[in-house]
Amino acid sequence: MLKARHPLGIVFFPAYDWAISPTHPERQERLLYTQDQLREEGVFDIPGVTELKPDLASHEDVARVHFCFPDVAAVTTTSHLISAGGAIRAARTVMEKEAERAFALVRPPGHHAMKVVHGSRGFCNINIEAVMVEWLRERYGPLRVAIVDTDCHHGDGTQDVYWNDPDTLFISLHQDGRTLYPGTGFPLELGGPRALGTTVNVPLPPGTSDQGFLFAMREVVMPLIEDFKPDLIINSAGQDNHFSDPITDMAFSAQGYAQLTELLGADIAVLEGGYAIQGALPYVNLGLVLSMAGLDYSHVREPGFDPAAVRQSDKVTGYIEEVCRDIVKEVRNPRGPGKGDVANGWFSRRKTLYYDTDAITEYQTESVRLCDHCRGVVKYETESTRNPLCLGVEAPIGACERCVDEAYRIYEAGQIKGEYRHLALLDRVGKNYLSFTG
């Protein structure tokens, strides 16, 4: 019998009791067909491939990452906590050396959930990869992490969470935001003033096939990961780039996904999107599992696959080659500090965000202190059509003593002023997480 060359743990959580609606593409069948396919192929009979049960993330695990207003309980269900816990279980499996690699096949997804959360956007309430990464850092110290998002939609939430973090390299390959939700993810989005070049966006044109994705991986993703030298590589494994996906316009195949997975060599993969529930997901996930385990995936074929029909045009090929060359130049020589305002030693940017799933509009100002000794305390002033003015303050990992003191000063002054309905403080140095309702 074949043995996995890379011992692999697989965490399943279909979330039977959570769906946006009974017929919405984000529903439990996304994973049930995959589960059936893996069992039919005898994947769990292969020595070295193990099925694992998810953990349950706590409210503190979420509050370590997000400013949830009014609180974590208001924006999550048990399914969200188990989904994040499934990602944590995958990470724990790798760190405790139960397996060399792990794949969290879980839902609900998370990569559209930003640092501040008022509700659900892009089917996402909390960022399950970020909850996992910060759980790891809380227990194993200041890890350098590369997150490669291969979902067809720009991972705007993960980008937002790590915008000011120089120890997280976030790379998103996605359909060009001029043609698809959320309308972001352009090459000049490079990160905050103390983290320029650690946010990388590779917008690809509609019709990009295996050829284009694998070119971007070889020419952009892998060289930048080599430069960054991460302790862990994580794949936000969205699968809606598939040629049969009903809500996107790309031309990727199950074989292409498996080859990308082999090239990336991620330690941990976490499922994101993918809505061709019967025709693509079982086969793409099978290819990913076999590839992560170091097994032969050459036989994996989805129904209706015709290489000629999904081949990208010469025009698309030329465009991708040009874009990739430009992206590497920009990332290695970033022009900063980016779009925003500098005043009194703070860099601020203003955002208007729409939560499409919950029909909420948010108005937010993010301000980061330009400190010469650390990445700087970050302050979020935010209000939405669901919540009045709220305040979030973070003293990040590695913050200097002055920035930690400044975070507490801002938080305490906010309580005294009485202008904020809800306040939250994340002190990652002292591992102290506070909240207050005025």
CSV table of C-alpha atoms in Angstrom, one decimal:
chain,number,residue,atom,x,y,z
A,1,MET,CA,0.0,0.0,0.0
A,2,LEU,CA,1.1,3.5,-0.8
A,3,LYS,CA,2.4,5.5,2.2
A,4,ALA,CA,2.1,9.3,2.5
A,5,ARG,CA,5.6,10.8,1.9
A,6,HIS,CA,4.5,13.8,4.0
A,7,PRO,CA,2.3,12.6,6.9
A,8,LEU,CA,-0.9,14.6,6.7
A,9,GLY,CA,-3.7,15.5,9.1
A,10,ILE,CA,-7.1,16.4,7.7
A,11,VAL,CA,-9.6,18.3,9.8
A,12,PHE,CA,-13.3,18.1,8.7
A,13,PHE,CA,-16.1,20.4,9.8
A,14,PRO,CA,-19.0,20.7,7.4
A,15,ALA,CA,-21.1,23.0,9.8
A,16,TYR,CA,-24.4,21.2,9.4
A,17,ASP,CA,-26.3,23.9,11.3
A,18,TRP,CA,-24.9,27.0,9.6
A,19,ALA,CA,-25.9,28.3,6.1
A,20,ILE,CA,-26.7,31.7,4.8
A,21,SER,CA,-29.8,30.1,3.2
A,22,PRO,CA,-30.8,26.5,2.2
A,23,THR,CA,-29.9,27.1,-1.4
A,24,HIS,CA,-27.0,29.5,-1.0
A,25,PRO,CA,-23.7,28.1,-2.5
A,26,GLU,CA,-22.0,28.5,0.9
A,27,ARG,CA,-23.7,25.4,2.5
A,28,GLN,CA,-22.7,22.1,4.1
A,29,GLU,CA,-22.7,20.2,0.8
A,30,ARG,CA,-19.5,22.0,-0.1
A,31,LEU,CA,-17.7,19.6,2.2
A,32,LEU,CA,-19.9,16.5,2.2
A,33,TYR,CA,-19.2,15.7,-1.5
A,34,THR,CA,-15.5,16.1,-0.8
A,35,GLN,CA,-15.7,13.8,2.3
A,36,ASP,CA,-17.5,11.2,0.1
A,37,GLN,CA,-14.8,11.5,-2.6
A,38,LEU,CA,-11.9,11.1,-0.2
A,39,ARG,CA,-13.5,8.0,1.4
A,40,GLU,CA,-14.3,6.5,-2.1
A,41,GLU,CA,-10.7,7.0,-3.1
A,42,GLY,CA,-9.5,5.3,0.1
A,43,VAL,CA,-7.5,8.3,1.2
A,44,PHE,CA,-8.0,7.6,4.9
A,45,ASP,CA,-6.7,4.0,4.5
A,46,ILE,CA,-3.3,5.3,3.4
A,47,PRO,CA,-0.7,5.1,6.1
A,48,GLY,CA,0.3,8.6,7.2
A,49,VAL,CA,-3.1,10.3,6.4
A,50,THR,CA,-5.2,10.9,9.5
A,51,GLU,CA,-8.6,12.4,10.0
A,52,LEU,CA,-8.8,14.8,13.0
A,53,LYS,CA,-11.6,16.4,14.9
A,54,PRO,CA,-11.7,20.2,15.2
A,55,ASP,CA,-11.0,22.1,18.4
A,56,LEU,CA,-13.3,24.9,19.7
A,57,ALA,CA,-11.9,28.4,19.5
A,58,SER,CA,-12.6,30.5,22.5
A,59,HIS,CA,-13.9,34.1,22.5
A,60,GLU,CA,-10.4,35.1,23.7
A,61,ASP,CA,-8.9,33.5,20.7
A,62,VAL,CA,-11.1,35.7,18.5
A,63,ALA,CA,-10.6,38.8,20.6
A,64,ARG,CA,-6.8,38.3,20.2
A,65,VAL,CA,-7.2,39.1,16.5
A,66,HIS,CA,-10.4,41.2,16.0
A,67,PHE,CA,-12.2,44.2,17.5
A,68,CYS,CA,-15.7,42.7,17.4
A,69,PHE,CA,-18.4,45.2,18.1
A,70,PRO,CA,-20.4,45.1,20.3
A,71,ASP,CA,-18.6,41.8,21.3
A,72,VAL,CA,-17.5,38.4,20.0
A,73,ALA,CA,-20.8,36.7,20.9
A,74,ALA,CA,-22.8,39.2,18.8
A,75,VAL,CA,-20.9,38.4,15.5
A,76,THR,CA,-20.2,34.6,15.9
A,77,THR,CA,-22.1,31.3,16.2
A,78,THR,CA,-20.7,28.0,17.6
A,79,SER,CA,-20.0,27.0,14.0
A,80,HIS,CA,-17.7,30.0,13.5
A,81,LEU,CA,-15.8,29.0,16.7
A,82,ILE,CA,-15.5,25.4,15.5
A,83,SER,CA,-14.4,26.4,12.1
A,84,ALA,CA,-11.6,28.6,13.6
A,85,GLY,CA,-10.9,25.7,16.0
A,86,GLY,CA,-10.5,23.4,13.1
A,87,ALA,CA,-7.8,25.7,11.7
A,88,ILE,CA,-6.2,25.8,15.2
A,89,ARG,CA,-6.3,21.9,15.3
A,90,ALA,CA,-4.5,21.8,12.0
A,91,ALA,CA,-1.8,24.2,13.2
A,92,ARG,CA,-1.5,22.3,16.5
A,93,THR,CA,-1.1,19.0,14.6
A,94,VAL,CA,1.9,20.5,12.7
A,95,MET,CA,3.5,22.2,15.7
A,96,GLU,CA,3.2,19.1,17.9
A,97,LYS,CA,4.6,17.0,15.1
A,98,GLU,CA,1.6,14.7,14.9
A,99,ALA,CA,1.9,15.2,11.1
A,100,GLU,CA,4.2,17.1,8.8
A,101,ARG,CA,1.3,19.0,7.2
A,102,ALA,CA,-2.3,19.6,7.8
A,103,PHE,CA,-5.4,20.6,5.8
A,104,ALA,CA,-8.4,22.2,7.6
A,105,LEU,CA,-11.5,21.4,5.5
A,106,VAL,CA,-13.8,23.6,7.4
A,107,ARG,CA,-16.5,26.2,7.0
A,108,PRO,CA,-17.7,28.9,7.5
A,109,PRO,CA,-14.8,30.6,5.7
A,110,GLY,CA,-13.0,33.7,6.9
A,111,HIS,CA,-10.7,35.6,4.6
A,112,HIS,CA,-13.0,38.6,4.1
A,113,ALA,CA,-13.3,39.3,7.8
A,114,MET,CA,-11.2,42.4,8.7
A,115,LYS,CA,-9.5,43.6,11.8
A,116,VAL,CA,-12.7,45.4,12.9
A,117,VAL,CA,-15.9,43.3,12.7
A,118,HIS,CA,-19.5,44.6,12.8
A,119,GLY,CA,-21.1,41.6,11.0
A,120,SER,CA,-20.6,39.3,8.0
A,121,ARG,CA,-19.1,40.3,4.7
A,122,GLY,CA,-18.3,38.0,1.8
A,123,PHE,CA,-19.8,35.1,3.9
A,124,CYS,CA,-17.1,35.7,6.6
A,125,ASN,CA,-17.6,36.7,10.2
A,126,ILE,CA,-14.2,36.0,11.7
A,127,ASN,CA,-10.8,35.4,10.0
A,128,ILE,CA,-10.1,31.8,10.8
A,129,GLU,CA,-6.5,31.9,9.4
A,130,ALA,CA,-5.7,34.9,11.5
A,131,VAL,CA,-7.2,33.4,14.6
A,132,MET,CA,-5.1,30.3,14.0
A,133,VAL,CA,-1.9,32.3,13.4
A,134,GLU,CA,-2.3,34.4,16.5
A,135,TRP,CA,-3.1,31.4,18.6
A,136,LEU,CA,0.2,30.0,17.4
A,137,ARG,CA,2.1,33.1,18.2
A,138,GLU,CA,0.6,33.3,21.7
A,139,ARG,CA,2.0,29.8,22.4
A,140,TYR,CA,5.1,29.5,20.3
A,141,GLY,CA,6.4,33.0,20.2
A,142,PRO,CA,7.0,35.5,17.4
A,143,LEU,CA,6.8,33.3,14.3
A,144,ARG,CA,7.4,34.7,10.8
A,145,VAL,CA,4.5,33.5,8.7
A,146,ALA,CA,3.7,33.6,5.0
A,147,ILE,CA,0.0,33.4,4.1
A,148,VAL,CA,-0.7,32.7,0.4
A,149,ASP,CA,-4.3,33.2,-0.5
A,150,THR,CA,-5.4,31.3,-3.7
A,151,ASP,CA,-9.1,32.1,-3.5
A,152,CYS,CA,-10.5,33.8,-6.6
A,153,HIS,CA,-11.6,36.8,-4.5
A,154,HIS,CA,-9.0,39.1,-3.0
A,155,GLY,CA,-8.3,38.2,0.6
A,156,ASP,CA,-9.1,41.8,1.8
A,157,GLY,CA,-9.8,40.7,5.3
A,158,THR,CA,-6.5,39.0,5.9
A,159,GLN,CA,-4.7,41.9,4.2
A,160,ASP,CA,-6.4,44.3,6.6
A,161,VAL,CA,-5.5,42.2,9.7
A,162,TYR,CA,-1.8,42.1,8.7
A,163,TRP,CA,-1.5,45.5,7.0
A,164,ASN,CA,0.8,46.8,9.8
A,165,ASP,CA,2.6,43.5,10.6
A,166,PRO,CA,6.2,43.1,9.1
A,167,ASP,CA,6.4,39.5,10.4
A,168,THR,CA,3.5,38.3,8.2
A,169,LEU,CA,4.0,38.1,4.4
A,170,PHE,CA,0.5,38.1,2.9
A,171,ILE,CA,0.3,37.2,-0.8
A,172,SER,CA,-3.1,37.1,-2.7
A,173,LEU,CA,-3.6,35.7,-6.2
A,174,HIS,CA,-7.0,36.6,-7.3
A,175,GLN,CA,-9.3,37.6,-10.2
A,176,ASP,CA,-8.7,41.3,-10.9
A,177,GLY,CA,-10.7,43.5,-8.5
A,178,ARG,CA,-12.1,45.5,-11.4
A,179,THR,CA,-14.1,42.5,-12.4
A,180,LEU,CA,-15.0,40.8,-9.1
A,181,TYR,CA,-15.9,41.4,-5.4
A,182,PRO,CA,-14.5,42.9,-3.3
A,183,GLY,CA,-13.0,45.3,-5.8
A,184,THR,CA,-9.6,45.5,-4.1
A,185,GLY,CA,-6.2,43.8,-4.3
A,186,PHE,CA,-4.1,45.9,-6.6
A,187,PRO,CA,-0.3,45.9,-6.9
A,188,LEU,CA,0.2,49.2,-5.1
A,189,GLU,CA,-1.5,47.9,-1.9
A,190,LEU,CA,1.8,47.1,-0.2
A,191,GLY,CA,1.2,47.4,3.5
A,192,GLY,CA,1.4,49.9,6.3
A,193,PRO,CA,4.3,52.4,6.9
A,194,ARG,CA,6.3,49.9,9.0
A,195,ALA,CA,5.4,46.9,6.9
A,196,LEU,CA,5.8,48.0,3.3
A,197,GLY,CA,6.4,45.1,0.9
A,198,THR,CA,4.9,42.4,3.2
A,199,THR,CA,1.5,42.8,1.5
A,200,VAL,CA,1.6,41.5,-2.1
A,201,ASN,CA,-1.3,41.4,-4.6
A,202,VAL,CA,-1.3,39.6,-7.9
A,203,PRO,CA,-4.5,40.5,-9.8
A,204,LEU,CA,-5.1,38.1,-12.7
A,205,PRO,CA,-7.4,38.7,-15.6
A,206,PRO,CA,-10.6,36.7,-16.2
A,207,GLY,CA,-9.8,33.6,-18.2
A,208,THR,CA,-6.5,32.8,-16.4
A,209,SER,CA,-5.8,29.1,-16.6
A,210,ASP,CA,-3.2,26.7,-15.1
A,211,GLN,CA,-0.5,28.3,-17.2
A,212,GLY,CA,-1.1,31.8,-15.7
A,213,PHE,CA,-1.5,30.7,-12.1
A,214,LEU,CA,1.7,28.6,-12.1
A,215,PHE,CA,3.6,31.3,-13.9
A,216,ALA,CA,2.6,33.8,-11.1
A,217,MET,CA,3.6,31.2,-8.5
A,218,ARG,CA,7.1,30.6,-10.0
A,219,GLU,CA,7.8,34.2,-10.8
A,220,VAL,CA,6.3,36.1,-7.9
A,221,VAL,CA,5.2,33.9,-5.0
A,222,MET,CA,8.1,31.5,-4.5
A,223,PRO,CA,10.9,34.1,-4.9
A,224,LEU,CA,9.2,36.4,-2.4
A,225,ILE,CA,8.7,33.6,0.1
A,226,GLU,CA,12.4,32.7,-0.3
A,227,ASP,CA,13.3,36.3,0.4
A,228,PHE,CA,11.1,36.4,3.5
A,229,LYS,CA,12.2,33.1,5.0
A,230,PRO,CA,9.1,32.3,7.0
A,231,ASP,CA,8.9,29.8,9.8
A,232,LEU,CA,5.5,28.6,8.5
A,233,ILE,CA,3.7,28.7,5.1
A,234,ILE,CA,-0.1,28.8,5.1
A,235,ASN,CA,-2.4,28.4,2.1
A,236,SER,CA,-5.8,30.0,2.2
A,237,ALA,CA,-7.0,27.4,-0.2
A,238,GLY,CA,-9.9,29.0,-2.0
A,239,GLN,CA,-11.1,26.9,-5.0
A,240,ASP,CA,-13.3,29.3,-6.8
A,241,ASN,CA,-10.7,29.9,-9.5
A,242,HIS,CA,-12.0,26.6,-11.1
A,243,PHE,CA,-13.3,26.9,-14.6
A,244,SER,CA,-16.7,25.5,-13.6
A,245,ASP,CA,-17.3,27.8,-10.6
A,246,PRO,CA,-20.7,29.6,-10.9
A,247,ILE,CA,-19.7,33.0,-9.4
A,248,THR,CA,-16.2,33.6,-10.9
A,249,ASP,CA,-14.6,33.8,-14.4
A,250,MET,CA,-11.3,31.9,-14.2
A,251,ALA,CA,-10.1,28.7,-15.9
A,252,PHE,CA,-8.1,26.8,-13.3
A,253,SER,CA,-8.3,23.0,-13.1
A,254,ALA,CA,-8.0,20.3,-10.4
A,255,GLN,CA,-4.6,19.3,-11.8
A,256,GLY,CA,-3.5,23.0,-11.7
A,257,TYR,CA,-4.5,23.3,-8.1
A,258,ALA,CA,-2.6,20.1,-7.2
A,259,GLN,CA,0.6,21.4,-9.0
A,260,LEU,CA,0.3,24.8,-7.3
A,261,THR,CA,0.0,23.0,-3.9
A,262,GLU,CA,3.1,20.9,-4.6
A,263,LEU,CA,5.0,24.0,-5.7
A,264,LEU,CA,4.0,26.0,-2.6
A,265,GLY,CA,4.7,23.2,-0.1
A,266,ALA,CA,2.5,24.8,2.6
A,267,ASP,CA,2.7,23.5,6.1
A,268,ILE,CA,-1.0,24.2,6.7
A,269,ALA,CA,-3.9,24.7,4.3
A,270,VAL,CA,-7.3,26.1,5.3
A,271,LEU,CA,-10.3,25.9,3.0
A,272,GLU,CA,-11.8,29.2,1.8
A,273,GLY,CA,-14.2,29.6,-1.2
A,274,GLY,CA,-15.2,27.3,-4.0
A,275,TYR,CA,-18.8,26.9,-5.1
A,276,ALA,CA,-18.9,24.2,-7.9
A,277,ILE,CA,-20.0,21.9,-5.2
A,278,GLN,CA,-20.3,18.6,-7.2
A,279,GLY,CA,-18.3,19.3,-10.3
A,280,ALA,CA,-15.1,20.8,-8.9
A,281,LEU,CA,-14.6,20.7,-5.1
A,282,PRO,CA,-14.4,16.9,-4.6
A,283,TYR,CA,-11.7,16.6,-7.2
A,284,VAL,CA,-9.8,19.8,-6.4
A,285,ASN,CA,-9.7,18.8,-2.7
A,286,LEU,CA,-8.6,15.3,-3.6
A,287,GLY,CA,-5.8,16.7,-5.7
A,288,LEU,CA,-4.8,19.0,-2.8
A,289,VAL,CA,-4.8,16.2,-0.3
A,290,LEU,CA,-2.7,13.9,-2.5
A,291,SER,CA,-0.3,16.7,-3.3
A,292,MET,CA,0.1,17.7,0.4
A,293,ALA,CA,0.7,14.1,1.3
A,294,GLY,CA,3.4,13.7,-1.4
A,295,LEU,CA,1.3,11.2,-3.3
A,296,ASP,CA,0.6,10.8,-7.0
A,297,TYR,CA,-2.2,13.0,-8.2
A,298,SER,CA,-1.8,12.6,-11.9
A,299,HIS,CA,-5.1,10.6,-12.2
A,300,VAL,CA,-7.3,13.3,-10.7
A,301,ARG,CA,-9.7,14.6,-13.3
A,302,GLU,CA,-12.9,16.6,-12.8
A,303,PRO,CA,-16.0,16.0,-15.1
A,304,GLY,CA,-16.0,18.1,-18.2
A,305,PHE,CA,-12.4,19.0,-18.2
A,306,ASP,CA,-11.2,19.9,-21.7
A,307,PRO,CA,-7.7,21.5,-21.8
A,308,ALA,CA,-8.3,23.2,-25.1
A,309,ALA,CA,-11.6,24.8,-23.9
A,310,VAL,CA,-10.0,26.4,-20.8
A,311,ARG,CA,-6.6,27.4,-22.4
A,312,GLN,CA,-5.8,31.0,-21.8
A,313,SER,CA,-5.3,33.4,-24.7
A,314,ASP,CA,-2.0,34.8,-25.8
A,315,LYS,CA,-3.2,38.2,-24.7
A,316,VAL,CA,-3.9,37.0,-21.2
A,317,THR,CA,-0.5,35.3,-21.1
A,318,GLY,CA,1.3,38.5,-22.1
A,319,TYR,CA,-0.6,40.6,-19.6
A,320,ILE,CA,0.2,38.2,-16.7
A,321,GLU,CA,3.9,38.2,-17.6
A,322,GLU,CA,4.0,42.0,-17.6
A,323,VAL,CA,2.0,42.3,-14.3
A,324,CYS,CA,4.2,39.8,-12.5
A,325,ARG,CA,7.4,41.6,-13.5
A,326,ASP,CA,6.0,44.9,-12.3
A,327,ILE,CA,4.8,43.4,-9.0
A,328,VAL,CA,8.2,42.0,-8.0
A,329,LYS,CA,9.8,45.4,-8.7
A,330,GLU,CA,7.3,47.3,-6.6
A,331,VAL,CA,7.5,44.8,-3.7
A,332,ARG,CA,11.3,44.9,-3.5
A,333,ASN,CA,11.4,48.7,-3.8
A,334,PRO,CA,8.2,49.9,-2.2
A,335,ARG,CA,7.2,53.5,-2.4
A,336,GLY,CA,5.6,54.6,0.9
A,337,PRO,CA,4.1,55.1,3.3
A,338,GLY,CA,1.1,54.7,1.0
A,339,LYS,CA,-2.3,56.5,0.7
A,340,GLY,CA,-3.1,58.3,4.0
A,341,ASP,CA,-2.3,61.3,6.2
A,342,VAL,CA,0.6,61.9,8.5
A,343,ALA,CA,0.0,64.2,11.5
A,344,ASN,CA,1.7,64.5,14.9
A,345,GLY,CA,3.6,61.3,14.5
A,346,TRP,CA,0.6,59.2,13.4
A,347,PHE,CA,-0.2,57.8,10.0
A,348,SER,CA,-4.0,57.5,9.3
A,349,ARG,CA,-6.2,56.1,6.6
A,350,ARG,CA,-9.9,56.2,6.2
A,351,LYS,CA,-12.1,53.4,5.0
A,352,THR,CA,-15.7,53.0,4.1
A,353,LEU,CA,-16.6,49.3,4.1
A,354,TYR,CA,-19.8,47.5,3.1
A,355,TYR,CA,-20.8,44.2,4.7
A,356,ASP,CA,-22.6,42.7,1.8
A,357,THR,CA,-23.9,39.6,3.7
A,358,ASP,CA,-25.5,41.7,6.5
A,359,ALA,CA,-26.1,45.0,4.6
A,360,ILE,CA,-24.0,47.1,7.0
A,361,THR,CA,-22.0,50.1,6.1
A,362,GLU,CA,-18.9,50.9,8.3
A,363,TYR,CA,-16.9,54.2,8.5
A,364,GLN,CA,-13.5,53.7,10.0
A,365,THR,CA,-10.3,55.6,10.7
A,366,GLU,CA,-7.2,53.5,11.3
A,367,SER,CA,-4.2,55.3,12.8
A,368,VAL,CA,-0.7,53.8,13.5
A,369,ARG,CA,1.9,55.5,15.6
A,370,LEU,CA,5.1,56.0,13.7
A,371,CYS,CA,7.5,54.6,16.3
A,372,ASP,CA,11.3,54.3,15.7
A,373,HIS,CA,11.5,51.3,18.1
A,374,CYS,CA,8.6,49.0,17.0
A,375,ARG,CA,5.8,48.7,14.5
A,376,GLY,CA,3.7,51.1,16.6
A,377,VAL,CA,0.4,51.1,18.5
A,378,VAL,CA,-2.7,51.0,16.3
A,379,LYS,CA,-6.0,52.8,16.9
A,380,TYR,CA,-9.3,52.1,15.2
A,381,GLU,CA,-12.2,54.6,15.5
A,382,THR,CA,-15.2,53.0,13.9
A,383,GLU,CA,-19.0,53.3,13.5
A,384,SER,CA,-21.6,51.6,11.4
A,385,THR,CA,-25.2,51.4,10.6
A,386,ARG,CA,-25.4,48.7,13.3
A,387,ASN,CA,-23.2,50.3,16.0
A,388,PRO,CA,-22.4,53.8,17.2
A,389,LEU,CA,-18.9,55.1,17.5
A,390,CYS,CA,-16.5,52.5,18.9
A,391,LEU,CA,-12.8,52.4,19.7
A,392,GLY,CA,-10.2,49.6,19.3
A,393,VAL,CA,-6.6,50.0,20.4
A,394,GLU,CA,-3.8,47.4,19.9
A,395,ALA,CA,-0.3,47.2,21.4
A,396,PRO,CA,1.1,44.6,18.9
A,397,ILE,CA,3.6,41.8,19.5
A,398,GLY,CA,7.0,43.4,20.0
A,399,ALA,CA,5.6,46.8,21.0
A,400,CYS,CA,8.1,49.0,22.9
A,401,GLU,CA,7.3,50.1,26.4
A,402,ARG,CA,6.3,53.6,25.3
A,403,CYS,CA,3.8,52.2,22.7
A,404,VAL,CA,2.3,49.8,25.3
A,405,ASP,CA,1.8,52.8,27.7
A,406,GLU,CA,0.3,54.8,24.9
A,407,ALA,CA,-2.2,52.1,24.1
A,408,TYR,CA,-3.4,52.0,27.7
A,409,ARG,CA,-3.5,55.9,27.8
A,410,ILE,CA,-5.7,56.0,24.7
A,411,TYR,CA,-8.0,53.3,26.0
A,412,GLU,CA,-8.4,54.9,29.4
A,413,ALA,CA,-8.9,58.4,27.9
A,414,GLY,CA,-11.6,56.9,25.7
A,415,GLN,CA,-13.5,55.6,28.7
A,416,ILE,CA,-13.3,59.0,30.5
A,417,LYS,CA,-14.4,61.0,27.4
A,418,GLY,CA,-17.5,59.0,27.1
A,419,GLU,CA,-17.8,59.4,23.3
A,420,TYR,CA,-17.5,55.7,22.4
A,421,ARG,CA,-20.2,53.2,23.0
A,422,HIS,CA,-17.8,50.1,23.0
A,423,LEU,CA,-14.1,50.1,23.6
A,424,ALA,CA,-11.5,47.3,23.3
A,425,LEU,CA,-7.8,47.0,24.1
A,426,LEU,CA,-5.5,44.3,22.8
A,427,ASP,CA,-2.2,44.2,24.6
A,428,ARG,CA,-0.2,41.5,22.8
A,429,VAL,CA,2.9,42.2,24.9
A,430,GLY,CA,1.2,41.6,28.3
A,431,LYS,CA,-1.4,39.2,26.8
A,432,ASN,CA,-4.1,41.4,28.3
A,433,TYR,CA,-7.5,41.8,26.4
A,434,LEU,CA,-9.9,44.3,27.8
A,435,SER,CA,-13.3,45.6,26.8
A,436,PHE,CA,-15.7,48.3,28.1
A,437,THR,CA,-19.2,49.5,27.2
A,438,GLY,CA,-20.0,53.1,27.9
